[in-house]
PDB file of C-alpha atoms in Angstrom:
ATOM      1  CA  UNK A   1      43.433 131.147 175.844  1.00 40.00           C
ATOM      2  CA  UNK A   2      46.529 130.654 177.866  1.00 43.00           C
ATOM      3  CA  UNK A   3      48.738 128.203 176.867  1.00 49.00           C
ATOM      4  CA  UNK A   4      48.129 125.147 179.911  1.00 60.00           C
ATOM      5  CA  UNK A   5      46.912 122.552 180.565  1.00 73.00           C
ATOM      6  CA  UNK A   6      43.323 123.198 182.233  1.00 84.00           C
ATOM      7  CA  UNK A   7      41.714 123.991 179.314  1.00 92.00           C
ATOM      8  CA  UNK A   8      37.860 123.306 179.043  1.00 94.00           C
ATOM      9  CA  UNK A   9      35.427 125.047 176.751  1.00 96.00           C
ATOM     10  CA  UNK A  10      33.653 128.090 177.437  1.00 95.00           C
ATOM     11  CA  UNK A  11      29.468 128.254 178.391  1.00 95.00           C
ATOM     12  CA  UNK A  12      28.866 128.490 174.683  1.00 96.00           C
ATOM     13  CA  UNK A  13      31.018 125.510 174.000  1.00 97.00           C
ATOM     14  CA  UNK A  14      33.817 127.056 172.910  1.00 98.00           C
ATOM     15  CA  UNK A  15      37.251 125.544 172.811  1.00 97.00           C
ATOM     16  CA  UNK A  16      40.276 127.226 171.115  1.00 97.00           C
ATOM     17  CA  UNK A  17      42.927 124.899 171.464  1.00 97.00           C
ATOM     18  CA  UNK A  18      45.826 127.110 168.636  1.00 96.00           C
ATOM     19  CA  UNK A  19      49.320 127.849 168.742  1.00 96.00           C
ATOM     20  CA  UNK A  20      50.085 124.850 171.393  1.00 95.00           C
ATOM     21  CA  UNK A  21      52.792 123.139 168.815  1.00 95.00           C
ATOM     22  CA  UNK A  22      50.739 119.965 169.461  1.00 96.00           C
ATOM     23  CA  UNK A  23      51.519 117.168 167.166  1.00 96.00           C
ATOM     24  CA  UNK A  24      49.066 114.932 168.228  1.00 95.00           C
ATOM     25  CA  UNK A  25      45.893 115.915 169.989  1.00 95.00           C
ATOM     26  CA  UNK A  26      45.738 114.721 173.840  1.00 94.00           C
ATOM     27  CA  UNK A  27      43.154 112.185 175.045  1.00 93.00           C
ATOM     28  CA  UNK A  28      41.197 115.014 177.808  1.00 94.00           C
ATOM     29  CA  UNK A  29      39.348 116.488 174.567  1.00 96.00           C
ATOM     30  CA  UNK A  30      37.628 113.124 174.088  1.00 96.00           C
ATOM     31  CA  UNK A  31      36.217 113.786 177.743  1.00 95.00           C
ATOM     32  CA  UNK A  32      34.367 116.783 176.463  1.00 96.00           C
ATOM     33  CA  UNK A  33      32.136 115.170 174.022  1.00 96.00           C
ATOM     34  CA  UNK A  34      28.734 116.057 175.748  1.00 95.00           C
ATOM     35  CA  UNK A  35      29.555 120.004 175.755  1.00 96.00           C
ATOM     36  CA  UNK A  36      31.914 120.870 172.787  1.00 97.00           C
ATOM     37  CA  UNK A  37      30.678 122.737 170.087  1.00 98.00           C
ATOM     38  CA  UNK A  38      33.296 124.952 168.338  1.00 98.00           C
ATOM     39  CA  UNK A  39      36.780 123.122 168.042  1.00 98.00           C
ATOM     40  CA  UNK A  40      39.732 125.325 167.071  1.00 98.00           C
ATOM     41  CA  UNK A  41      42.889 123.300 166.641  1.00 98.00           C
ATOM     42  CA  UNK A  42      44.609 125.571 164.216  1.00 98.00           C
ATOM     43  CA  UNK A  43      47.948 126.695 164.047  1.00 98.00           C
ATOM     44  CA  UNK A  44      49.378 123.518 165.355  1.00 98.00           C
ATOM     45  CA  UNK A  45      51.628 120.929 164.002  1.00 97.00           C
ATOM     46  CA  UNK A  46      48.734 118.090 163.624  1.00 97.00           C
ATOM     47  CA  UNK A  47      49.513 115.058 161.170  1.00 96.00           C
ATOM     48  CA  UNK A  48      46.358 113.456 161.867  1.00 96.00           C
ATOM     49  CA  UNK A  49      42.786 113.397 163.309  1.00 97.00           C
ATOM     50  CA  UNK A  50      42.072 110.635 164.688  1.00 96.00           C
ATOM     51  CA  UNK A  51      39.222 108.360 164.375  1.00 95.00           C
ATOM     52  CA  UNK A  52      37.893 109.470 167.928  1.00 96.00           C
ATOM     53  CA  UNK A  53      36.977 112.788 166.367  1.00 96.00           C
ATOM     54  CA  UNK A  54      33.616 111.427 165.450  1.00 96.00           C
ATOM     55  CA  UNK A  55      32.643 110.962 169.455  1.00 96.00           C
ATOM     56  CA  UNK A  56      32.451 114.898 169.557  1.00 97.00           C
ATOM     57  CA  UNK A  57      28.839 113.798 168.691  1.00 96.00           C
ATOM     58  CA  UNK A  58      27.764 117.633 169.353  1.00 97.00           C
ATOM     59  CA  UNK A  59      29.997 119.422 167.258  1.00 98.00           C
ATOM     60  CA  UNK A  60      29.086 121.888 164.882  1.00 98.00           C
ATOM     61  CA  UNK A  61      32.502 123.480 163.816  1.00 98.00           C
ATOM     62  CA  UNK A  62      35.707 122.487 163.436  1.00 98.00           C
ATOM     63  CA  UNK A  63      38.905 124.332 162.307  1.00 98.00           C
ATOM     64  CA  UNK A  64      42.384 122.585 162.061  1.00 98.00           C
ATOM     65  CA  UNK A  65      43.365 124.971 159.481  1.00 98.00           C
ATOM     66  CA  UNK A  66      47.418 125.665 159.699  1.00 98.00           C
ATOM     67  CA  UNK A  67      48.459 121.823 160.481  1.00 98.00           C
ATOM     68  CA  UNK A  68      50.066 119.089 158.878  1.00 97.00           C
ATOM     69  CA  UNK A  69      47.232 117.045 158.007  1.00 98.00           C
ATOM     70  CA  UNK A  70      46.934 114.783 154.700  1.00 96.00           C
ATOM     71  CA  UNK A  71      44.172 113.604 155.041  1.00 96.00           C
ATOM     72  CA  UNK A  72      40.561 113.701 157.106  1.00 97.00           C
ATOM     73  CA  UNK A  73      39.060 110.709 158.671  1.00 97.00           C
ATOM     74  CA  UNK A  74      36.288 108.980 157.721  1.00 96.00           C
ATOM     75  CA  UNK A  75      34.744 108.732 161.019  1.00 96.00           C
ATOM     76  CA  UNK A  76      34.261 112.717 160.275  1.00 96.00           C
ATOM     77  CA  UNK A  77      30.911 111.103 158.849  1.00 94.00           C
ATOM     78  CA  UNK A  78      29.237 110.492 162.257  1.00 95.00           C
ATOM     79  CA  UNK A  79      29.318 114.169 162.949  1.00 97.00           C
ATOM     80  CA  UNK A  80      25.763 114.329 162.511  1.00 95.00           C
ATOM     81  CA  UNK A  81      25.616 118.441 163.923  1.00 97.00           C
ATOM     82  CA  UNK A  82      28.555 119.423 161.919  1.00 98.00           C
ATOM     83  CA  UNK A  83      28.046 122.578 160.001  1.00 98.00           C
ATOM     84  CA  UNK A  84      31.576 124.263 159.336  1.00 98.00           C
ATOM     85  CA  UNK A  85      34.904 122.988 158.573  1.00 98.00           C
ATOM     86  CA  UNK A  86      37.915 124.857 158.616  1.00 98.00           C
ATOM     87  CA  UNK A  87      40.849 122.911 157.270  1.00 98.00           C
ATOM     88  CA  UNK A  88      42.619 125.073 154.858  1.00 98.00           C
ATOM     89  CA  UNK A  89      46.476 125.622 155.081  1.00 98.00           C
ATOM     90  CA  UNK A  90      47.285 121.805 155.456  1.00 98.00           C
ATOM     91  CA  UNK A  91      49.110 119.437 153.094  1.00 97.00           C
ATOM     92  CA  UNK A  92      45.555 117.495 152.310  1.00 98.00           C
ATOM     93  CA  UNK A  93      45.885 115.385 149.346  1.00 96.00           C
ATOM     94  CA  UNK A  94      42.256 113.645 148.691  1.00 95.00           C
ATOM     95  CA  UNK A  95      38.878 113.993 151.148  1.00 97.00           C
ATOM     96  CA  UNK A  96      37.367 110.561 152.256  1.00 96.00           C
ATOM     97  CA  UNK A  97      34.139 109.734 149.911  1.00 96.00           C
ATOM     98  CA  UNK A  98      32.459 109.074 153.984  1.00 96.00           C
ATOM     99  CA  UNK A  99      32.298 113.102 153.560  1.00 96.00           C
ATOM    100  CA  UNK A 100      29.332 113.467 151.585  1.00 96.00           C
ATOM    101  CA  UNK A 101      27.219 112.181 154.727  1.00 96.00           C
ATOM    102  CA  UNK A 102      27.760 115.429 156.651  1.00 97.00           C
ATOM    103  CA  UNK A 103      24.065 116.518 155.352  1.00 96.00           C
ATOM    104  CA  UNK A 104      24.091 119.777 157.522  1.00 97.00           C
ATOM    105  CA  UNK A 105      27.781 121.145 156.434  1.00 98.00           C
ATOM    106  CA  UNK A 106      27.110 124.430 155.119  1.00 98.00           C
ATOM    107  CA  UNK A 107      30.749 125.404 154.877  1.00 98.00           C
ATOM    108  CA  UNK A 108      33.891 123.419 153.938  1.00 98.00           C
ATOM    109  CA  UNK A 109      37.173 125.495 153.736  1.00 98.00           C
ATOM    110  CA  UNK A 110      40.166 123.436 151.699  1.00 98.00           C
ATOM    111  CA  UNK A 111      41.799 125.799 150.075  1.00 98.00           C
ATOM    112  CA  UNK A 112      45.906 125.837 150.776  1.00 98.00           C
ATOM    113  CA  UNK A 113      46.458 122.128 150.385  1.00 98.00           C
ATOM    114  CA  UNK A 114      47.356 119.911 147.372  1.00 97.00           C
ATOM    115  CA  UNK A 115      43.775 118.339 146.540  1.00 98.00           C
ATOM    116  CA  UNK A 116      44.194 116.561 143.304  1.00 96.00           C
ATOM    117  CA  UNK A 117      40.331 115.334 143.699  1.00 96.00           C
ATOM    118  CA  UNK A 118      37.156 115.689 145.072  1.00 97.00           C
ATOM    119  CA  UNK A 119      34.925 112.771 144.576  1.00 96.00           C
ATOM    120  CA  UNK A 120      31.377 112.982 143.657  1.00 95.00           C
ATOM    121  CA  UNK A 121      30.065 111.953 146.750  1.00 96.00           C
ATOM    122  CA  UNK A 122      30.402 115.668 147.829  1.00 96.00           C
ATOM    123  CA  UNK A 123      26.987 116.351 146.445  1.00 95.00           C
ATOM    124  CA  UNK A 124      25.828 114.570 149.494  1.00 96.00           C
ATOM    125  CA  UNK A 125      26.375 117.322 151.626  1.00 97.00           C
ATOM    126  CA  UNK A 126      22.976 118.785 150.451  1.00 96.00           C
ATOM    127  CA  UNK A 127      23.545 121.624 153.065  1.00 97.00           C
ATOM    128  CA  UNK A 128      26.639 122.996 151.945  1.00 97.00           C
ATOM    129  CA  UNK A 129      26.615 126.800 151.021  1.00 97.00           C
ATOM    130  CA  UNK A 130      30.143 127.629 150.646  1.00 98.00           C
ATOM    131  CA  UNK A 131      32.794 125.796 148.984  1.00 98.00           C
ATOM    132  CA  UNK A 132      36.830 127.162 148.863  1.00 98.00           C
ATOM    133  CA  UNK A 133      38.901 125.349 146.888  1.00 98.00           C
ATOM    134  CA  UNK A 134      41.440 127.932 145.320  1.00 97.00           C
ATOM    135  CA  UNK A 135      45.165 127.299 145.403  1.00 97.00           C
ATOM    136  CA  UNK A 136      45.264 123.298 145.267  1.00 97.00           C
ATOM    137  CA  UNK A 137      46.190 120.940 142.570  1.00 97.00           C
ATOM    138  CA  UNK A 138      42.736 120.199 141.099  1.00 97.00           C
ATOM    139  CA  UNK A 139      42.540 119.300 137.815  1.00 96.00           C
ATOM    140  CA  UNK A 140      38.701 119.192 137.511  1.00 95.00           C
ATOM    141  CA  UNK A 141      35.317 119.165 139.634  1.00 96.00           C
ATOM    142  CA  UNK A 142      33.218 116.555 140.146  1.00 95.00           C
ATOM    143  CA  UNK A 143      30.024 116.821 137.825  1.00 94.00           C
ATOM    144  CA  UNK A 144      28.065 115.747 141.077  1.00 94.00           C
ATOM    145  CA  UNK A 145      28.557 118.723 142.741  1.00 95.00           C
ATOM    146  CA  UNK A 146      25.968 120.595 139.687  1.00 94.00           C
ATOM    147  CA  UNK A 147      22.996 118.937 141.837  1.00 94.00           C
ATOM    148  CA  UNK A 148      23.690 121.849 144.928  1.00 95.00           C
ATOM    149  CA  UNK A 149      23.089 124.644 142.283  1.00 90.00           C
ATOM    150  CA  UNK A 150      19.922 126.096 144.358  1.00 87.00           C
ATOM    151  CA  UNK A 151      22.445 125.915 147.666  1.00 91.00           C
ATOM    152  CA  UNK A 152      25.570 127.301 147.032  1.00 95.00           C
ATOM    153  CA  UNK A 153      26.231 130.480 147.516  1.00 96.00           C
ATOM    154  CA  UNK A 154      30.317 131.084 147.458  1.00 97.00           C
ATOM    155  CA  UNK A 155      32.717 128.565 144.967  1.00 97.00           C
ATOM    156  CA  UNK A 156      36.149 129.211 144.415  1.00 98.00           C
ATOM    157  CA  UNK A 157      38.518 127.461 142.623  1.00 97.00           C
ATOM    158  CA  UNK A 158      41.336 129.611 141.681  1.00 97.00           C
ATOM    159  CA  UNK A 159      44.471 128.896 141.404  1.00 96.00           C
ATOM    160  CA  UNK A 160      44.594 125.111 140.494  1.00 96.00           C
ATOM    161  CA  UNK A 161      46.171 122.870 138.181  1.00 95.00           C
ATOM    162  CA  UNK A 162      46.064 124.061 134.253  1.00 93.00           C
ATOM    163  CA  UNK A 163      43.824 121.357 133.295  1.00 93.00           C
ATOM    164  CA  UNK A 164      41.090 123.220 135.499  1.00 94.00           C
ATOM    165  CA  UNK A 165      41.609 126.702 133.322  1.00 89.00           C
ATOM    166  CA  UNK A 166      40.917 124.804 130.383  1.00 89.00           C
ATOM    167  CA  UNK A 167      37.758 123.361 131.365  1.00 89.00           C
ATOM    168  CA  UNK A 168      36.287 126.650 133.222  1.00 92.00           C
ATOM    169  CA  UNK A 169      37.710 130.138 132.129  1.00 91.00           C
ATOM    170  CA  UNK A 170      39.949 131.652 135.138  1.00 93.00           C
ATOM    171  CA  UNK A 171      37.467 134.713 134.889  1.00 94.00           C
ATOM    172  CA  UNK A 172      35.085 132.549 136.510  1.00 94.00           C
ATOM    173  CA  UNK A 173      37.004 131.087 138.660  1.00 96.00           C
ATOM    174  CA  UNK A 174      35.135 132.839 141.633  1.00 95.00           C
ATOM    175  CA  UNK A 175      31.942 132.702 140.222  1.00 95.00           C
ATOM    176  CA  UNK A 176      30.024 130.073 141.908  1.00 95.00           C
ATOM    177  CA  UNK A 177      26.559 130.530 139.107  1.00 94.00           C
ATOM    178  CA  UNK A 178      29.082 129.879 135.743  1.00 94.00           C
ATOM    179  CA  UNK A 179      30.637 127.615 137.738  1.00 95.00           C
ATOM    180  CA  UNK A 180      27.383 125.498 138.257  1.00 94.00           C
ATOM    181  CA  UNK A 181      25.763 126.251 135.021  1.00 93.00           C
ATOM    182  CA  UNK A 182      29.014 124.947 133.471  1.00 93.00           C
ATOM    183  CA  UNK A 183      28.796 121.741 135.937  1.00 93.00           C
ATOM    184  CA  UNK A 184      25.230 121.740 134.402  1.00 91.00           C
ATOM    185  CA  UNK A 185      26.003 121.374 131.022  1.00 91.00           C
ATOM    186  CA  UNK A 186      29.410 118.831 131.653  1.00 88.00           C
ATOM    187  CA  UNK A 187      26.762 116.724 133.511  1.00 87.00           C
ATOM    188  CA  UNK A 188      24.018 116.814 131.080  1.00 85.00           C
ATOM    189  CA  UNK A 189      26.485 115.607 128.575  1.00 79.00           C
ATOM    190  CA  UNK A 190      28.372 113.166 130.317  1.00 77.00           C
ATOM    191  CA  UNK A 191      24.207 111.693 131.173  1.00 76.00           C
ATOM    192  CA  UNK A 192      23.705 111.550 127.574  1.00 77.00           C
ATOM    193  CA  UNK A 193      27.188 109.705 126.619  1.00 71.00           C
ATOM    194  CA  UNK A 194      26.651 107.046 129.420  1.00 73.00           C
ATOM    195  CA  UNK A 195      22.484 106.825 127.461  1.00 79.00           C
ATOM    196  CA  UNK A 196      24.458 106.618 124.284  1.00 76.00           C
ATOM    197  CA  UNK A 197      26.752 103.890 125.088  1.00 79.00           C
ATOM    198  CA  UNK A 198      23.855 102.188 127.020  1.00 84.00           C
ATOM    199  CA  UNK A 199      22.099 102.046 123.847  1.00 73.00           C
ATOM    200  CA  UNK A 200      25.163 100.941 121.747  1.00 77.00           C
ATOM    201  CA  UNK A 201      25.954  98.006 124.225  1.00 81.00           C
ATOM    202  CA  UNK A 202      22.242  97.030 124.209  1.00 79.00           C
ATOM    203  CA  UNK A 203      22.441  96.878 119.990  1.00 79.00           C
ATOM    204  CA  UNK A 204      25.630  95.258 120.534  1.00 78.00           C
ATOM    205  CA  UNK A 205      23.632  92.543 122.995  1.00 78.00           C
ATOM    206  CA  UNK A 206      21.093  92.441 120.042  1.00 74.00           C
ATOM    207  CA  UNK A 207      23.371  91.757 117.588  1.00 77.00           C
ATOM    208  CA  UNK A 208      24.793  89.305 118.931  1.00 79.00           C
ATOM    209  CA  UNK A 209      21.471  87.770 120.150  1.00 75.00           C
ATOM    210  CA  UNK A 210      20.680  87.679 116.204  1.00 78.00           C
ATOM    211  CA  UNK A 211      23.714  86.116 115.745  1.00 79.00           C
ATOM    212  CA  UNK A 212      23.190  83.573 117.474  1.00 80.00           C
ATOM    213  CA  UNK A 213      19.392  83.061 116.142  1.00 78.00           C
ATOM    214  CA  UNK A 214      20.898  82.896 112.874  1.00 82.00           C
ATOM    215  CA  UNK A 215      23.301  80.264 113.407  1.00 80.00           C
ATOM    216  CA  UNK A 216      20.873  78.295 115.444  1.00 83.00           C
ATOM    217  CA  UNK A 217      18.294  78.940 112.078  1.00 78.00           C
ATOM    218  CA  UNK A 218      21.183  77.427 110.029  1.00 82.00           C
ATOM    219  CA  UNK A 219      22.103  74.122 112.356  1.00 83.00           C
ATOM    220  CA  UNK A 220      17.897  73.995 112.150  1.00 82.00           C
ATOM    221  CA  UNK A 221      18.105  74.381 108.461  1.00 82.00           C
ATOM    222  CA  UNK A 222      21.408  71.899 107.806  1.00 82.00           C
ATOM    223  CA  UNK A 223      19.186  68.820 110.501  1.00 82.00           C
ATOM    224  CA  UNK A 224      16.013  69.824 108.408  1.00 78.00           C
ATOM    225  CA  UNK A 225      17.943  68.858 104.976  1.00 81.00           C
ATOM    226  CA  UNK A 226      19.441  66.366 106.427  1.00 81.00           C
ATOM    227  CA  UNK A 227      16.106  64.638 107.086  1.00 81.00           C
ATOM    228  CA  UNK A 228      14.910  65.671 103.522  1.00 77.00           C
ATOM    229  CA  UNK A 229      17.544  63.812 102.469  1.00 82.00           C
ATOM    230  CA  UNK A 230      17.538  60.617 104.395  1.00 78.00           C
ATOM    231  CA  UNK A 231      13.157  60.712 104.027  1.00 75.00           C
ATOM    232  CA  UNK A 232      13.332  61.296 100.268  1.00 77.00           C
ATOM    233  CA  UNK A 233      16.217  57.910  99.851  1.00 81.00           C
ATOM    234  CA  UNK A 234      13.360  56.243 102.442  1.00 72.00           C
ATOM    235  CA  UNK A 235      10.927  57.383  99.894  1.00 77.00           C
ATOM    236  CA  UNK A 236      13.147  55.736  96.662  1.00 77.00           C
ATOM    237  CA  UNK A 237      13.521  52.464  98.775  1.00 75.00           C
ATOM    238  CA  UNK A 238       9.570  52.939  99.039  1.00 75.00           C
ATOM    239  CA  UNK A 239       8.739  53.057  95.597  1.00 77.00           C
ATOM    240  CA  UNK A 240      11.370  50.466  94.195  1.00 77.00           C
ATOM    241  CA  UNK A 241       9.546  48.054  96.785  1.00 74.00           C
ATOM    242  CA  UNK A 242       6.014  49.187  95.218  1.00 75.00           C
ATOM    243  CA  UNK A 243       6.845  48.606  91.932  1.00 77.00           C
ATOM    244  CA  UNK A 244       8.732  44.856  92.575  1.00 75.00           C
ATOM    245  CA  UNK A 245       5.580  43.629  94.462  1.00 78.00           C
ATOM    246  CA  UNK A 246       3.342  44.962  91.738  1.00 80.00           C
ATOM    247  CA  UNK A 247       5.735  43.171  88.841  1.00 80.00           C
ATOM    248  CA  UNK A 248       5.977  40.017  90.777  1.00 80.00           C
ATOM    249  CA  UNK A 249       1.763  40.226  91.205  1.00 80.00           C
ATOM    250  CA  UNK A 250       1.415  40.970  87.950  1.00 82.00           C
ATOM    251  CA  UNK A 251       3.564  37.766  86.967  1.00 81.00           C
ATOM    252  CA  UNK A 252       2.116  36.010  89.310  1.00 81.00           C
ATOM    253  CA  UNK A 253      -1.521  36.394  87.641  1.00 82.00           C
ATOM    254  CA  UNK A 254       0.229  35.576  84.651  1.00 82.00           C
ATOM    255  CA  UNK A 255       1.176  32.202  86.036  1.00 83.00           C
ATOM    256  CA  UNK A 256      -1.683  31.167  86.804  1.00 81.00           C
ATOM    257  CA  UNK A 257      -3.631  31.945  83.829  1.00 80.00           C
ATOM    258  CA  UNK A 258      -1.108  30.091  81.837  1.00 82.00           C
ATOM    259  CA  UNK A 259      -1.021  26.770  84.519  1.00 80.00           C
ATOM    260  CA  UNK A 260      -5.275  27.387  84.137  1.00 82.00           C
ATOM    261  CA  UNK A 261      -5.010  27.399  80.621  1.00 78.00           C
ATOM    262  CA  UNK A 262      -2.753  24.545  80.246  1.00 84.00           C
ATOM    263  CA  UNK A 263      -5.111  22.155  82.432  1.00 76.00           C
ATOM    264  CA  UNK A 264      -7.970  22.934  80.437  1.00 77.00           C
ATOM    265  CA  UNK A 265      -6.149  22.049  77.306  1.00 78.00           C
ATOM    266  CA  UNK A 266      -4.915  18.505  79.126  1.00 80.00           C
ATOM    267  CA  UNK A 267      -8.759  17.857  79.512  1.00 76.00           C
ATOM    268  CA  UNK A 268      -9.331  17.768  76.153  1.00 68.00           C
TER     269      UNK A 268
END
């Protein structure tokens, strides 16, 4: 396409927009939104996309490879048609989590940039067929992305950070089925960590619940002997008044027989 300013897109929605040194991208493409398709913006000197991006509500591919960018919006996620992006050859540091609601992506280029993560919302894309990640700064996958086994068809993630070599062998490093069986097995393990630590928290919670039974047992145990205590001095108070009523009854029978006795013995 020649390089002025009547651009449009072609009858099959076509719009190749590359090689225009553009540094921002101008206003008119926002006018196109009930016709563009295919975006090419490549080969530019873009530092952003801007949030307007998402009113391209028909688009189904977009390639800004060969820019500036750092970063992709997060209105990217409104792109309900989207099927293909292109964005490799930038300076892209981290993707927006808003990414994993692009459910009919099939293919997400990213390689060239200086991703240092991917974040597990990526299995969202449950569409996505081919994944390039090779020559970044990645130090590791998400264990997320082992749920799109039965969809992907081409991963590659050579040529990032050492960390990643030590977690999948470089000879698999294009070899999107040890690559996902791998993701399998991280994933399975990390599942039964997070059961394991459930289950020590929960003996933890139990623990302490017993704790605190027990010490509640012993205040129950410490009132009880208390009351023991203060029932059987009730009961010693109990019997010494018992036994002074019966000595003073008994003396007081004695009494009288004796006054009885005495005033029969004055008859006489």
């Amino acid at each position: 396409m020649e390089d002025d300013d009547n651009y449009q897109p072609d009858a099959t929605g076509h719009l190749e927009l590359r090689y225009r040194g553009w540094t921002d991208i101008e206003p008119r493409i926002w006018s196109f939104a009930d016709c563009l398709v295919h975006l090419d913006l490549s080969f530019n000197q873009l530092q952003t996309l801007p949030a307007q991006i998402s009113n391209l509500h028909l688009l189904k591919e977009l390639n800004c490879a060969c820019n500036k960018l750092q970063s992709l919006p997060e209105s990217i996620a409104s792109l309900a048609w989207l099927r293909v992006i292109k964005a490799n050859g930038n300076s892209i540091v981290a993707l927006p989590k808003e990414l994993g609601a692009c459910k009919a992506l099939e293919l997400l280029n990213l390689s060239e940039n200086v991703l240092t993560s991917i974040p597990q919302e990526i299995a969202g894309c449950t569409s996505l067929q081919t994944l390039l990640l090779q020559n970044n700064d990645l130090p590791r996958l998400p264990l997320s992305l082992a749920t799109l086994s039965g969809k992907m068809q081409q991963l590659d993630i050579s040529n990032n950070s050492q960390e990643m070599a030590t977690i999948m062998p470089t000879e698999i490093h294009r070899d999107v089925h040890s690559i996902m069986w791998i993701l399998g097995l991280q994933q399975e393990k990390r599942q039964c960590l997070d059961r394991l630590r459930q289950d020590v928290k929960l003996l933890q919670h139990d623990n302490i619940a017993t704790e605190q039974e027990l010490a509640q047992a012993e205040e129950r145990i410490a009132s009880l002997t208390e009351r023991k205590r203060v029932l059987e001095n009730d009961m010693e108070s109990i019997r010494y008044f018992l036994a002074a009523r019966l000595y003073y009854r008994e003396l007081r029978k004695r009494m009288l027989h004796w006054w009885q006795e005495c005033k029969r013995a004055w008859a006489r």
